PDB file of C-alpha atoms in Angstrom:
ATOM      1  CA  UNK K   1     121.225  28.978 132.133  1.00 41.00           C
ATOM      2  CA  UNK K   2     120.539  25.657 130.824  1.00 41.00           C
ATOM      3  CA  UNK K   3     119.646  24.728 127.182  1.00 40.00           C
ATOM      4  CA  UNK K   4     116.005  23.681 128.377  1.00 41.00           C
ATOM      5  CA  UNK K   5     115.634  27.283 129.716  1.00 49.00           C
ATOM      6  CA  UNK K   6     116.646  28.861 126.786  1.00 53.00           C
ATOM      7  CA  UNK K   7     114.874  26.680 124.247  1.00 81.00           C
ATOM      8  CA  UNK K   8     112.700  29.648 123.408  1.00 93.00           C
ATOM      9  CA  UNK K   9     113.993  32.918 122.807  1.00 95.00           C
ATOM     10  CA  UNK K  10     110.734  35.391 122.226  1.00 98.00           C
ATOM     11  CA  UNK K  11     107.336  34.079 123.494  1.00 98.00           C
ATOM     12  CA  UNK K  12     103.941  35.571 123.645  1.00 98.00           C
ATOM     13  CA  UNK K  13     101.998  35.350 126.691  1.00 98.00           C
ATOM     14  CA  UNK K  14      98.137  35.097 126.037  1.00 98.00           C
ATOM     15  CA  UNK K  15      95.524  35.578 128.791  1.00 97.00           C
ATOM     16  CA  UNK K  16      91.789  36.200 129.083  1.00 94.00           C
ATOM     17  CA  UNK K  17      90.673  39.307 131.011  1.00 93.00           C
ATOM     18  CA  UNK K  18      88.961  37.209 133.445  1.00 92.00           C
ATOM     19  CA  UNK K  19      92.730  35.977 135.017  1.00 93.00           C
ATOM     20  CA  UNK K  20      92.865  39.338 136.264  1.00 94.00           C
ATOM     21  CA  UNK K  21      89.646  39.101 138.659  1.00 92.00           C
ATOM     22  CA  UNK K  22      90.607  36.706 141.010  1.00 87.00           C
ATOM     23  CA  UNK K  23      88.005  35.405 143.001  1.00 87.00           C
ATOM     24  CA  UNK K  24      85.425  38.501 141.986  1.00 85.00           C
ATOM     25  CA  UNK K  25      82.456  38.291 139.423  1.00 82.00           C
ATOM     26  CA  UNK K  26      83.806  40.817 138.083  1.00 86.00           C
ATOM     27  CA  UNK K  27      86.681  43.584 137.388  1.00 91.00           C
ATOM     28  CA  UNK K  28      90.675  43.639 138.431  1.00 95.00           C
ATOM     29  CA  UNK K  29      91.896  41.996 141.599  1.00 95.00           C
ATOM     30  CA  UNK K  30      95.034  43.765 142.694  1.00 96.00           C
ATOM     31  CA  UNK K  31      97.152  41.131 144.476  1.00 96.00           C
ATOM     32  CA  UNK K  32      95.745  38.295 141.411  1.00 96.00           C
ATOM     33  CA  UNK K  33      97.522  40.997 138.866  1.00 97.00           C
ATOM     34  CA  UNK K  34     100.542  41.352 140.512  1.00 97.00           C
ATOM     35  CA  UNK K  35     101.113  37.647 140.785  1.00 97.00           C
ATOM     36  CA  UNK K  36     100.999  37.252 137.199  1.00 97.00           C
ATOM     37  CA  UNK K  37     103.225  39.795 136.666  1.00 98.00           C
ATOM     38  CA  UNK K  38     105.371  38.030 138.951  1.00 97.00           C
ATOM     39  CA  UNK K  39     105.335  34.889 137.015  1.00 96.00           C
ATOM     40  CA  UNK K  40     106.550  37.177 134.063  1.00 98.00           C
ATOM     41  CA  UNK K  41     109.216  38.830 135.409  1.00 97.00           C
ATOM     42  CA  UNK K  42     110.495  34.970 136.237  1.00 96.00           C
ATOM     43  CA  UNK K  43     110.442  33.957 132.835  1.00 96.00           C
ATOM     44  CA  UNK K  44     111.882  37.899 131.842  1.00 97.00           C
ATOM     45  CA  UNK K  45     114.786  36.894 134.151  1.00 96.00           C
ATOM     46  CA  UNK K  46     115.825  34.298 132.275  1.00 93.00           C
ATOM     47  CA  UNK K  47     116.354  36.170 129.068  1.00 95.00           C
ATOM     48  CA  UNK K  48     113.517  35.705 127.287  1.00 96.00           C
ATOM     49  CA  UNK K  49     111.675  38.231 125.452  1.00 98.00           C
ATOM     50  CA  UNK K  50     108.172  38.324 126.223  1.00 98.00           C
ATOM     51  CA  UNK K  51     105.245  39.972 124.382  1.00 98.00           C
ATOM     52  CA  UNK K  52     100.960  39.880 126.325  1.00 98.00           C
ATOM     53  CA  UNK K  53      97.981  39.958 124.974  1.00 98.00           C
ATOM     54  CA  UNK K  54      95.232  39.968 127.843  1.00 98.00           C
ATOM     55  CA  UNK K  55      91.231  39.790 127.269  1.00 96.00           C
ATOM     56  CA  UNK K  56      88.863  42.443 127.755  1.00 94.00           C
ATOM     57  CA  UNK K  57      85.897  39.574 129.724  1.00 91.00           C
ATOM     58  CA  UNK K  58      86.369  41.080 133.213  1.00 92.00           C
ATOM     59  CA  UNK K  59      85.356  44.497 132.171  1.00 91.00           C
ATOM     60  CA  UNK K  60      83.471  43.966 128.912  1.00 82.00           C
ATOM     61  CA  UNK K  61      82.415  41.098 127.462  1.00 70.00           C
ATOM     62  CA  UNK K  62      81.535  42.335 123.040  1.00 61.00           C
ATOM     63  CA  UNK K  63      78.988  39.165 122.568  1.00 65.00           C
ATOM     64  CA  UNK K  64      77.554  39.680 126.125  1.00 70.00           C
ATOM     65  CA  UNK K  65      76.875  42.795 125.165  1.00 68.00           C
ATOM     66  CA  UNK K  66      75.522  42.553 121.378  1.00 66.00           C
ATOM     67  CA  UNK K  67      73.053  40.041 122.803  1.00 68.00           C
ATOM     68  CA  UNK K  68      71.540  42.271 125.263  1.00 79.00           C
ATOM     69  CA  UNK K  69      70.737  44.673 121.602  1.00 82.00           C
ATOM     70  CA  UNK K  70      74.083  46.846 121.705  1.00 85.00           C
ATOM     71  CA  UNK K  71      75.303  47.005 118.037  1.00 89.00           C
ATOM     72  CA  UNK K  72      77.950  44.198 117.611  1.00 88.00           C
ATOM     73  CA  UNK K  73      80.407  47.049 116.322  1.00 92.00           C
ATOM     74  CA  UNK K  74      80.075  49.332 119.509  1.00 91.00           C
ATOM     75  CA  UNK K  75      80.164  46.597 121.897  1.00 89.00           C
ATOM     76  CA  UNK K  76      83.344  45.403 120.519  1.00 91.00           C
ATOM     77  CA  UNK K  77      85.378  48.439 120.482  1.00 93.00           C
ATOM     78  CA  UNK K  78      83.882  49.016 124.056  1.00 92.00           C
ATOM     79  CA  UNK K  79      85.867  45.545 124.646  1.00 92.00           C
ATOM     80  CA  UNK K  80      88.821  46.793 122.894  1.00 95.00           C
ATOM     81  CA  UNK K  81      88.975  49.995 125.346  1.00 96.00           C
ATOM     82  CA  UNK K  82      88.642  47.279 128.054  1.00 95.00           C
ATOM     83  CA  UNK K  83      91.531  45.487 126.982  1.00 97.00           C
ATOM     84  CA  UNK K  84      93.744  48.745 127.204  1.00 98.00           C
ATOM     85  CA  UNK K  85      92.372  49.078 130.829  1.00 97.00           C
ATOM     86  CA  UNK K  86      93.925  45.622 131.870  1.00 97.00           C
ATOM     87  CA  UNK K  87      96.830  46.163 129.649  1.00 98.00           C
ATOM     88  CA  UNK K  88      97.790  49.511 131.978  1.00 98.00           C
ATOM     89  CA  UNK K  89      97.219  47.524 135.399  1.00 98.00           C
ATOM     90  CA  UNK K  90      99.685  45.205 133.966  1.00 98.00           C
ATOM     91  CA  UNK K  91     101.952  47.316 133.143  1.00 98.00           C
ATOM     92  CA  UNK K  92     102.493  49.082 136.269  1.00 98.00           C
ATOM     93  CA  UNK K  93     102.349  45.830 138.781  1.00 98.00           C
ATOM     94  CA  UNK K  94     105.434  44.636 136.094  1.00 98.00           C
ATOM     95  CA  UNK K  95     107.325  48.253 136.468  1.00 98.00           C
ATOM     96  CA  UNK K  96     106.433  48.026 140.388  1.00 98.00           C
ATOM     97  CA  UNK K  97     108.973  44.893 139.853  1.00 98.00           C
ATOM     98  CA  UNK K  98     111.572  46.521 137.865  1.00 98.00           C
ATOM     99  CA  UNK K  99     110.543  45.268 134.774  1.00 98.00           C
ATOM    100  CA  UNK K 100     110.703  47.747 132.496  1.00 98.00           C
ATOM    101  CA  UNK K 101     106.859  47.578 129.881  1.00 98.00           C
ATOM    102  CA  UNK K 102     104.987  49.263 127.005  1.00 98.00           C
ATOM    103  CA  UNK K 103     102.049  49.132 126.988  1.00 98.00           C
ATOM    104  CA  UNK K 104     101.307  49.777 122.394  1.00 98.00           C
ATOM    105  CA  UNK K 105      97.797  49.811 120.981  1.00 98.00           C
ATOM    106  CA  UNK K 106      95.780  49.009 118.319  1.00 98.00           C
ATOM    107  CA  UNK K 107      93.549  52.145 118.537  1.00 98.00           C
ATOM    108  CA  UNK K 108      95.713  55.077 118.792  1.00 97.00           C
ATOM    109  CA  UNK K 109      95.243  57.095 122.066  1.00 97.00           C
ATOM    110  CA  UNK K 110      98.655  58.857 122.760  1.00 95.00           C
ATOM    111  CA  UNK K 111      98.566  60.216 126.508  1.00 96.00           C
ATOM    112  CA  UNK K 112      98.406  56.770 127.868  1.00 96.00           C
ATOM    113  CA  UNK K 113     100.159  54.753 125.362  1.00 97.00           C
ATOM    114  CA  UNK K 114     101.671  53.951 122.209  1.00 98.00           C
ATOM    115  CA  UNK K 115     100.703  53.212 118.985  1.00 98.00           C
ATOM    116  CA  UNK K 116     101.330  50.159 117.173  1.00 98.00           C
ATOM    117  CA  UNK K 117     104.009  50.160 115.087  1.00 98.00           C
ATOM    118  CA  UNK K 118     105.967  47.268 114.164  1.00 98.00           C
ATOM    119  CA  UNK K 119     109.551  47.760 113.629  1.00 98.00           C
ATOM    120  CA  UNK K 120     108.881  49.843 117.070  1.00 98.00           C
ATOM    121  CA  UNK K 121     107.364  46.713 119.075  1.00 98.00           C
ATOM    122  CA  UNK K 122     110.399  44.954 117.766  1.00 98.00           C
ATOM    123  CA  UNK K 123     113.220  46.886 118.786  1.00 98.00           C
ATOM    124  CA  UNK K 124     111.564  47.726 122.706  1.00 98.00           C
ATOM    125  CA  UNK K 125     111.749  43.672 122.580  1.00 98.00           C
ATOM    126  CA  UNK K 126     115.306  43.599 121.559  1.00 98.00           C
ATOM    127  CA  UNK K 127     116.145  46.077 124.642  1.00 98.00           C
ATOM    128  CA  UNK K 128     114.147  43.378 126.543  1.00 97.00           C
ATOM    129  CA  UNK K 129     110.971  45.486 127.264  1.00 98.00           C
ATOM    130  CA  UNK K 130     108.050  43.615 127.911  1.00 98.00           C
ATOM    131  CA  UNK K 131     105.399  44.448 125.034  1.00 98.00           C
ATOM    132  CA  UNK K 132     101.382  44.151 125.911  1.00 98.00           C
ATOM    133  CA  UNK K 133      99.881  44.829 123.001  1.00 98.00           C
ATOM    134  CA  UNK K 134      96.046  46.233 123.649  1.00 98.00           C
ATOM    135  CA  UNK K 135      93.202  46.801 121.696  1.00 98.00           C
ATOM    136  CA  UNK K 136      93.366  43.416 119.389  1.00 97.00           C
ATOM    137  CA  UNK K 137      93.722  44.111 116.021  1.00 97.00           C
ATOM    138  CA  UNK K 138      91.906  47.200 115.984  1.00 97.00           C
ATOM    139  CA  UNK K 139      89.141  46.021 114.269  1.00 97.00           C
ATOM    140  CA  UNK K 140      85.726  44.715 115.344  1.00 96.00           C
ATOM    141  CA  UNK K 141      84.716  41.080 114.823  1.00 94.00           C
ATOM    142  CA  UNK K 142      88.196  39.786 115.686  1.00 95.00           C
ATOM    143  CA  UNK K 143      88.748  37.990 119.400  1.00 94.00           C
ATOM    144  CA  UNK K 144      91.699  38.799 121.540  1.00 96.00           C
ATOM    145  CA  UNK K 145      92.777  35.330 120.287  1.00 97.00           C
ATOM    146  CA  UNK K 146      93.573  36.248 116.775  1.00 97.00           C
ATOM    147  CA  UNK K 147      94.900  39.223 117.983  1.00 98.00           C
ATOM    148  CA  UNK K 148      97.571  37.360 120.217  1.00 98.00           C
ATOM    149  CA  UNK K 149      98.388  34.977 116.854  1.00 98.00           C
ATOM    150  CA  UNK K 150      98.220  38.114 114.537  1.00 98.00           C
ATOM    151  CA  UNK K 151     101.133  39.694 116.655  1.00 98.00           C
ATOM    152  CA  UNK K 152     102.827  36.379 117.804  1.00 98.00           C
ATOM    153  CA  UNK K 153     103.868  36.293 113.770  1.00 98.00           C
ATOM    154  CA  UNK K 154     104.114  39.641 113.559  1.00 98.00           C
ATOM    155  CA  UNK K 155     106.835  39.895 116.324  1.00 98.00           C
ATOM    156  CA  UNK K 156     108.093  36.672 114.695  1.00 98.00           C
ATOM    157  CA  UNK K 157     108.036  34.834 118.411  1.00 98.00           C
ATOM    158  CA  UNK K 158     108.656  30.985 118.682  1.00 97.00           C
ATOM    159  CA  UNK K 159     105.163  30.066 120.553  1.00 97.00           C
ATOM    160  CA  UNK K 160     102.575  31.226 122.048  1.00 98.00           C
ATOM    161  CA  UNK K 161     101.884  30.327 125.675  1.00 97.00           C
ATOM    162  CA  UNK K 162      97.791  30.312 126.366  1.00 97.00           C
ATOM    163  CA  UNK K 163      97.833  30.947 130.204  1.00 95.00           C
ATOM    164  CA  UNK K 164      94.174  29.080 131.368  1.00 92.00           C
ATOM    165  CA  UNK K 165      92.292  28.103 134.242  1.00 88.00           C
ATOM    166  CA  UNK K 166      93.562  24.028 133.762  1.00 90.00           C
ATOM    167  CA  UNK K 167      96.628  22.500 132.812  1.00 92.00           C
ATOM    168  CA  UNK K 168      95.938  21.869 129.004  1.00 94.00           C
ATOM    169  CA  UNK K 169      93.680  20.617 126.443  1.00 96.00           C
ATOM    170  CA  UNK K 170      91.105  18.094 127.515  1.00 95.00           C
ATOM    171  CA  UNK K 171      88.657  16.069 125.349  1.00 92.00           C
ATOM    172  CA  UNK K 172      85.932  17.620 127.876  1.00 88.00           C
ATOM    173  CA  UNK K 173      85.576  20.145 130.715  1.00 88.00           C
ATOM    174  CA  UNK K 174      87.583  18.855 133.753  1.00 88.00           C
ATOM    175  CA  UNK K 175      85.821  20.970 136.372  1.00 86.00           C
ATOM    176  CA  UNK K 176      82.346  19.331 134.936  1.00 89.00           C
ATOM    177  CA  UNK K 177      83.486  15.574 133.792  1.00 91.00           C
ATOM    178  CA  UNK K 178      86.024  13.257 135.875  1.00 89.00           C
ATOM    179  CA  UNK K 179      87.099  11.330 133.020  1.00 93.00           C
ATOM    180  CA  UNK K 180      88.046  14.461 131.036  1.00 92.00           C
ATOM    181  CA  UNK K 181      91.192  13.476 129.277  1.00 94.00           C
ATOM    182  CA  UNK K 182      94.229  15.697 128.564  1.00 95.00           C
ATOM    183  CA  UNK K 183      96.373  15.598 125.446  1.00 96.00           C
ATOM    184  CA  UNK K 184     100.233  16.131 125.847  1.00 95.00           C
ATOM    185  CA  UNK K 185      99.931  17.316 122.543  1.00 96.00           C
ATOM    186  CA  UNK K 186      97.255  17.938 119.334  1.00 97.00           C
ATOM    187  CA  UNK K 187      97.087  19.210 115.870  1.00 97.00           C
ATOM    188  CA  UNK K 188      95.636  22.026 115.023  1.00 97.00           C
ATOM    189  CA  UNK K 189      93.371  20.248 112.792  1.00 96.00           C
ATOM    190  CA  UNK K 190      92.220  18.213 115.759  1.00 96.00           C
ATOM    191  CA  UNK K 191      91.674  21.280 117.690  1.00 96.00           C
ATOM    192  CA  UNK K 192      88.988  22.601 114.720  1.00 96.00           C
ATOM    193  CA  UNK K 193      87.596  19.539 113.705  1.00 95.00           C
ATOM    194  CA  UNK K 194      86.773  18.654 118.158  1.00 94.00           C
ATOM    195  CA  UNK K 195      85.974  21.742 118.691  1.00 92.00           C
ATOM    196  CA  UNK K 196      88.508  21.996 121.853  1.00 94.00           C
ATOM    197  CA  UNK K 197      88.083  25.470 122.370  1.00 88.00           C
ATOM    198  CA  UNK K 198      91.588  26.311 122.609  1.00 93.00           C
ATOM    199  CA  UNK K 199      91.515  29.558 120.735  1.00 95.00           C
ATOM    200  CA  UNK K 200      88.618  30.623 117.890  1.00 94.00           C
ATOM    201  CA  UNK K 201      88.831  29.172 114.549  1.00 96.00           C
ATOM    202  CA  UNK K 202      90.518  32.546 113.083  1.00 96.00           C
ATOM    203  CA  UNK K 203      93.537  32.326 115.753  1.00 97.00           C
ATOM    204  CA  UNK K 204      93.756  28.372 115.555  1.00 97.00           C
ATOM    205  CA  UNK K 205      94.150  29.046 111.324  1.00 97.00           C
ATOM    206  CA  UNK K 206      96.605  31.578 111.308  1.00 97.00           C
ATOM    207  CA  UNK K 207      98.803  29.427 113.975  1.00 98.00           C
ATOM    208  CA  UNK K 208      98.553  26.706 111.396  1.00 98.00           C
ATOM    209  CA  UNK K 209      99.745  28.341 108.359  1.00 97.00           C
ATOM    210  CA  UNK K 210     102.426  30.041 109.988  1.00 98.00           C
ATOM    211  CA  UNK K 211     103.230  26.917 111.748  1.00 97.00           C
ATOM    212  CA  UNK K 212     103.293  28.630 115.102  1.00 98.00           C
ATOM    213  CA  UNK K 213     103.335  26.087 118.459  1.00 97.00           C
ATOM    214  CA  UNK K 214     100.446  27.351 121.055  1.00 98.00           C
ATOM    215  CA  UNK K 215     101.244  26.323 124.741  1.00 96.00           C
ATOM    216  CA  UNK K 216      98.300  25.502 126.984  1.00 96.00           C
ATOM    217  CA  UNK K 217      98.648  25.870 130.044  1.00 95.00           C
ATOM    218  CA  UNK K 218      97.573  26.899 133.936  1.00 93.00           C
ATOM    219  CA  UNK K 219      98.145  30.192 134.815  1.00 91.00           C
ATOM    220  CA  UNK K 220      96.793  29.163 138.257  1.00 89.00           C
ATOM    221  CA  UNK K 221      99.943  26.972 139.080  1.00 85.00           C
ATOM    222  CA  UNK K 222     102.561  29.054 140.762  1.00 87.00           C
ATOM    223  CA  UNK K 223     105.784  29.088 139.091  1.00 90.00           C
ATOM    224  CA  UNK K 224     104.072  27.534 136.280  1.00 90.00           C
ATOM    225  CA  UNK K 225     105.358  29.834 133.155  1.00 94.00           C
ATOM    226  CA  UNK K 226     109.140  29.440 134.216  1.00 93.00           C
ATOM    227  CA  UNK K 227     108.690  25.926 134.546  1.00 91.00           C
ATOM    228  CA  UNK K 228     107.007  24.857 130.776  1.00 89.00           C
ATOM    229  CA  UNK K 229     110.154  27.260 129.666  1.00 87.00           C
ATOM    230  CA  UNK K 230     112.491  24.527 131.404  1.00 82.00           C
ATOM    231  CA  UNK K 231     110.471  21.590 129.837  1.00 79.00           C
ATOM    232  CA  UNK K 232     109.158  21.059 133.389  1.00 86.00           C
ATOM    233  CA  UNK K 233     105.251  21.253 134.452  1.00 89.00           C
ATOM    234  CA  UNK K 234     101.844  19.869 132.991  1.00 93.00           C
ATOM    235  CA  UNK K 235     100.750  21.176 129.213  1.00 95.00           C
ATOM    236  CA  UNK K 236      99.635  20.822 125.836  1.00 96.00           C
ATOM    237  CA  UNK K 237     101.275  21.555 122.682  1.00 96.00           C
ATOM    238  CA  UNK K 238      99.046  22.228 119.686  1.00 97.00           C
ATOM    239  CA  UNK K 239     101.283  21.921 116.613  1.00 95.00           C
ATOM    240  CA  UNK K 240     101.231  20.972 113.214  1.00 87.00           C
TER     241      UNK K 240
END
């Protein structure tokens, strides 16, 4: 292994809920899943010790639902209990590879997995277990996005790698304006103060005072994760 492919040693894979849907409107797509757990267990080859965080959006989406009159509070634990949900399928398309996964939450629900405990999370990383954490931070009113940056620090990885639909942070929308310009990298500050949508304001904060790199990326590119890992492939670094 080369020094490029070991530049980082723990990483934390972020991804929204709607990656695992596929072409639907709506839900999990089977083969969709199991290609991203492919992509992990490439980078997991290599050494590296890899944490998820993945959305709740494909089964419940909180703000879609306090909108429509369901109490903000309900709605988002409802997306919490979706995030566990996508956390599971995950889990067993990366054991159906070998790789060996728990699956810890926020909100405590022992049959189906466990609960999160720190020193715990660390030491199934050291004994290179891939750790999805699910339900966020337990708590309503916090995004999927501080709950990936909450744990990233927590876990004390060296980046976290925001797996999107395009290859990095643009000025604009790609898919709606041509001239849509990608950074190679940005600040944080330049993140909040454009409005680049990266991650919420919360998650793009906490990154900043712990002085934690975020990765932006396209999950959509096969081979894609392995690749940033060996400073190869199209990104953007937000940094300080």
């Amino acid at each position: 292994m080369n020094d490029a492919q070991t530049r980082f040693r723990r990483v934390l894979l972020k991804i929204s809920g709607e990656a695992l849907m596929g072409d639907q409107g709506y839900g999990l797509h089977p083969p969709t899943v199991q290609r991203i757990a492919r992509e992990v267990k490439s980078v997991h080859d290599l050494g590296v010790e890899i944490c998820m965080v993945i959305g709740g959006g494909n089964i419940f989406r909180g703000l879609a639902g306090s909108a429509q009159g369901m109490e903000r509070t309900t709605a988002d634990y409802m997306g919490m209990l979706a995030t566990v949900m996508n956390a599971l399928a995950m889990q067993s398309s990366l054991e159906d590879l070998g790789v060996y996964t728990r699956v810890i939450s926020a909100i405590p629900m022992d049959q189906v997995c466990e609960p999160y405990i720190r020193r715990r999370a660390v030491r199934h990383l050291e004994k290179k277990r891939v750790c999805i954490f699910a339900a966020g931070t337990g708590n309503p009113y916090f995004t999927t996005d501080t709950a990936a940056t909450l744990r990233a620090n927590e876990m004390s990885c060296e980046a976290i790698f925001k797996g999107t639909k395009v290859d990095g942070v643009y000025d604009k929308d790609p898919k709606k304006f041509p001239d849509a310009r990608r950074y190679d990298r940005v600040t944080y500050n330049e993140v909040l103060t454009k409005n680049l949508g990266v991650m919420d304001a919360s998650a793009i904060a906490l990154a900043r005072d712990n002085d934690l790199p975020i990765i932006v990326f396209s999950l959509d590119e096969p081979g894609g994760f392995k690749g940033i890992l060996a400073g190869e492939g199209t990104f953007t670094t937000v940094h300080g």
